[in-house]
């Protein structure tokens, strides 16, 4: 699997997971941060984010996680794929890399 596709799919799954956690929180169930998978750490390593870009990169990434809750739920997160692809492009932009 190509790295770009792998990263995009990881983002998609993290968006879906965050979407589900936001839904549970809206129902009054809180996890106190215990259910976060830290997929962003894997993605950050795959994208080779340098320390000086970490804050900007993280800001973009977590903004997309917040946006996921406004997308419809779907079994495999299909509705989130365009959001994941946009997230990847913007993360690449923060790093000064052309989108692949």
Coordinates of N, CA and C in Angstrom, one line a residue:
X1 N 0.9 -1.2 0.0 CA 0.0 0.0 0.0 C 0.9 1.2 0.0
X2 N 0.6 2.1 -0.9 CA 1.4 3.4 -1.0 C 1.2 4.2 0.3
X3 N 2.3 4.9 0.7 CA 2.2 5.7 1.9 C 1.1 6.7 1.9
X4 N 0.9 7.4 0.8 CA -0.2 8.4 0.8 C -1.5 7.8 1.1
X5 N -1.8 6.6 0.4 CA -3.1 5.9 0.7 C -3.2 5.4 2.1
X6 N -2.1 4.9 2.6 CA -2.1 4.5 4.0 C -2.4 5.6 5.0
X7 N -1.7 6.7 4.8 CA -1.9 7.9 5.6 C -3.4 8.4 5.5
X8 N -3.9 8.5 4.3 CA -5.3 8.9 4.1 C -6.2 8.0 4.8
X9 N -6.0 6.7 4.7 CA -6.9 5.7 5.4 C -6.8 5.8 6.9
X10 N -5.6 6.0 7.4 CA -5.4 6.2 8.8 C -6.2 7.5 9.3
X11 N -6.0 8.5 8.6 CA -6.8 9.8 8.9 C -8.3 9.5 8.9
X12 N -8.7 8.8 7.9 CA -10.2 8.5 7.8 C -10.7 7.7 9.0
X13 N -9.9 6.7 9.4 CA -10.3 5.9 10.6 C -10.2 6.7 11.9
X14 N -9.3 7.6 12.0 CA -9.2 8.5 13.2 C -10.4 9.5 13.2
X15 N -10.7 10.0 12.0 CA -11.9 10.9 11.9 C -13.1 10.1 12.4
X16 N -13.3 8.8 11.9 CA -14.5 8.0 12.3 C -14.5 7.8 13.8
X17 N -13.3 7.4 14.4 CA -13.2 7.2 15.8 C -13.6 8.4 16.6
X18 N -13.1 9.5 16.2 CA -13.4 10.8 16.9 C -14.8 11.2 16.7
X19 N -15.4 10.9 15.6 CA -16.8 11.1 15.3 C -17.7 10.3 16.3
X20 N -17.3 9.1 16.5 CA -18.0 8.2 17.4 C -17.9 8.7 18.9
X21 N -16.7 9.1 19.3 CA -16.4 9.6 20.6 C -17.2 10.9 20.9
X22 N -17.3 11.8 19.9 CA -18.1 13.0 20.0 C -19.5 12.7 20.2
X23 N -20.0 11.7 19.5 CA -21.4 11.2 19.6 C -21.7 10.7 21.0
X24 N -20.8 9.9 21.6 CA -21.0 9.4 22.9 C -20.9 10.6 23.9
X25 N -20.0 11.5 23.7 CA -20.0 12.6 24.6 C -21.3 13.4 24.6
X26 N -21.9 13.6 23.4 CA -23.1 14.3 23.3 C -24.2 13.6 24.0
X27 N -24.1 12.3 24.2 CA -25.1 11.6 25.0 C -24.8 11.5 26.5
X28 N -23.7 12.2 26.8 CA -23.4 12.2 28.2 C -22.3 11.3 28.7
X29 N -21.8 10.5 27.8 CA -20.8 9.5 28.2 C -19.4 10.2 27.9
X30 N -18.6 10.2 28.9 CA -17.3 10.8 28.8 C -16.2 9.7 29.0
X31 N -15.1 9.8 28.3 CA -14.1 8.8 28.4 C -12.8 9.4 29.1
X32 N -12.9 10.7 29.5 CA -11.7 11.4 30.1 C -10.4 11.1 29.4
X33 N -10.6 11.1 28.0 CA -9.4 10.9 27.2 C -8.8 9.5 27.1
X34 N -9.5 8.6 27.7 CA -8.9 7.2 27.8 C -9.1 6.4 26.5
X35 N -10.0 6.8 25.6 CA -10.3 6.1 24.4 C -9.7 6.6 23.2
X36 N -8.8 7.6 23.3 CA -8.1 8.2 22.1 C -7.0 7.2 21.7
X37 N -7.0 7.0 20.4 CA -6.0 6.0 19.9 C -4.7 6.5 19.5
X38 N -4.5 7.8 19.5 CA -3.2 8.5 19.2 C -2.8 8.1 17.8
X39 N -3.7 7.9 16.8 CA -3.4 7.6 15.5 C -2.6 8.7 14.9
X40 N -2.8 10.0 15.3 CA -2.1 11.1 14.8 C -0.6 11.0 15.0
X41 N -0.2 10.3 16.1 CA 1.3 10.1 16.3 C 1.9 9.2 15.2
X42 N 1.1 8.2 14.8 CA 1.6 7.4 13.7 C 1.7 8.1 12.4
X43 N 0.7 8.9 12.1 CA 0.6 9.7 10.9 C 1.7 10.8 10.9
X44 N 2.0 11.4 12.1 CA 3.0 12.4 12.2 C 4.4 11.7 11.8
X45 N 4.6 10.5 12.3 CA 5.9 9.8 12.0 C 6.0 9.5 10.5
X46 N 4.9 9.0 10.0 CA 4.8 8.6 8.5 C 5.1 9.8 7.6
X47 N 4.6 11.0 8.1 CA 4.8 12.2 7.3 C 6.1 12.9 7.6
X48 N 6.8 12.4 8.6 CA 8.1 12.9 9.0 C 8.0 14.4 9.3
X49 N 7.1 14.7 10.2 CA 6.9 16.1 10.7 C 8.1 16.5 11.6
X50 N 8.7 17.6 11.2 CA 9.8 18.1 11.9 C 9.3 18.8 13.2
X51 N 10.1 18.9 14.2 CA 9.7 19.5 15.5 C 9.2 21.0 15.3
X52 N 9.8 21.7 14.4 CA 9.4 23.1 14.2 C 8.0 23.2 13.5
X53 N 7.6 22.2 12.9 CA 6.3 22.2 12.2 C 5.2 21.5 13.0
X54 N 5.5 20.9 14.2 CA 4.6 20.1 15.0 C 3.4 20.9 15.4
X55 N 3.5 22.1 15.9 CA 2.3 22.8 16.4 C 1.4 23.2 15.2
X56 N 1.9 23.7 14.1 CA 1.0 24.0 13.0 C 0.3 22.7 12.4
X57 N 1.1 21.7 12.3 CA 0.6 20.4 11.8 C -0.5 19.9 12.7
X58 N -0.3 19.9 14.0 CA -1.3 19.4 15.0 C -2.5 20.2 14.9
X59 N -2.4 21.5 14.8 CA -3.5 22.4 14.8 C -4.4 22.1 13.6
X60 N -3.9 21.9 12.4 CA -4.6 21.5 11.3 C -5.3 20.1 11.5
X61 N -4.5 19.1 12.0 CA -5.1 17.8 12.2 C -6.2 17.8 13.2
X62 N -6.1 18.5 14.3 CA -7.2 18.4 15.3 C -8.4 19.2 14.9
X63 N -8.2 20.2 14.0 CA -9.3 20.9 13.4 C -10.2 20.0 12.6
X64 N -9.5 19.1 11.8 CA -10.2 18.2 11.0 C -11.0 17.1 11.9
X65 N -10.4 16.7 13.0 CA -11.0 15.8 13.9 C -12.3 16.4 14.4
X66 N -12.3 17.7 14.7 CA -13.5 18.4 15.2 C -14.6 18.4 14.1
X67 N -14.2 18.6 12.9 CA -15.1 18.7 11.8 C -15.8 17.4 11.5
X68 N -15.2 16.3 11.8 CA -15.8 15.0 11.5 C -17.1 14.8 12.2
X69 N -17.4 15.4 13.3 CA -18.7 15.2 14.0 C -19.9 15.7 13.2
X70 N -19.6 16.5 12.2 CA -20.7 17.1 11.4 C -21.0 16.3 10.2
X71 N -20.3 15.2 10.0 CA -20.5 14.4 8.8 C -21.4 13.2 9.2
X72 N -22.1 12.7 8.2 CA -23.0 11.6 8.5 C -22.2 10.3 8.9
X73 N -22.8 9.5 9.8 CA -22.1 8.2 10.2 C -22.3 7.3 9.0
X74 N -21.3 6.5 8.8 CA -21.4 5.4 7.8 C -20.6 4.2 8.3
X75 N -20.9 3.0 7.8 CA -20.3 1.8 8.4 C -18.8 1.8 8.4
X76 N -18.2 2.2 7.3 CA -16.7 2.1 7.2 C -16.1 3.6 7.2
X77 N -16.9 4.5 7.5 CA -16.5 5.9 7.4 C -16.4 6.5 6.0
X78 N -17.1 5.9 5.1 CA -17.1 6.3 3.7 C -17.3 7.8 3.5
X79 N -18.2 8.3 4.3 CA -18.6 9.7 4.1 C -17.4 10.6 4.5
X80 N -16.4 10.1 5.3 CA -15.3 10.8 5.8 C -14.1 10.8 4.8
X81 N -14.1 10.0 3.8 CA -13.0 9.9 2.9 C -12.6 11.2 2.3
X82 N -13.6 12.0 1.7 CA -13.2 13.3 1.2 C -12.6 14.2 2.2
X83 N -13.1 14.2 3.5 CA -12.5 15.0 4.5 C -11.1 14.5 4.8
X84 N -10.9 13.2 4.9 CA -9.5 12.7 5.1 C -8.6 13.1 4.0
X85 N -9.0 13.1 2.8 CA -8.1 13.5 1.7 C -7.8 15.0 1.7
X86 N -8.8 15.8 2.1 CA -8.6 17.2 2.3 C -7.6 17.5 3.4
X87 N -7.8 16.7 4.5 CA -6.9 16.8 5.7 C -5.4 16.5 5.3
X88 N -5.3 15.5 4.5 CA -3.9 15.1 4.1 C -3.3 16.2 3.2
X89 N -4.1 16.8 2.3 CA -3.6 17.9 1.5 C -3.1 19.1 2.3
X90 N -4.0 19.4 3.3 CA -3.6 20.6 4.1 C -2.4 20.3 5.0
X91 N -2.3 19.0 5.5 CA -1.1 18.7 6.3 C 0.1 18.8 5.4
X92 N 0.0 18.3 4.2 CA 1.2 18.4 3.3 C 1.5 19.9 3.0
X93 N 0.5 20.7 2.9 CA 0.7 22.2 2.7 C 1.5 22.8 3.9
X94 N 1.1 22.4 5.1 CA 1.8 22.9 6.3 C 3.3 22.5 6.3
X95 N 3.5 21.4 5.7 CA 4.9 20.9 5.7 C 5.7 21.4 4.5
X96 N 5.0 22.2 3.6 CA 5.6 22.7 2.4 C 5.8 21.7 1.3
X97 N 5.1 20.6 1.4 CA 5.2 19.5 0.4 C 4.1 19.6 -0.6
X98 N 4.4 19.3 -1.9 CA 3.3 19.2 -2.8 C 2.5 18.0 -2.6
X99 N 1.2 18.0 -2.8 CA 0.3 16.9 -2.6 C 0.6 15.8 -3.6
X100 N 0.6 14.6 -3.2 CA 0.9 13.5 -4.2 C -0.4 12.9 -4.6

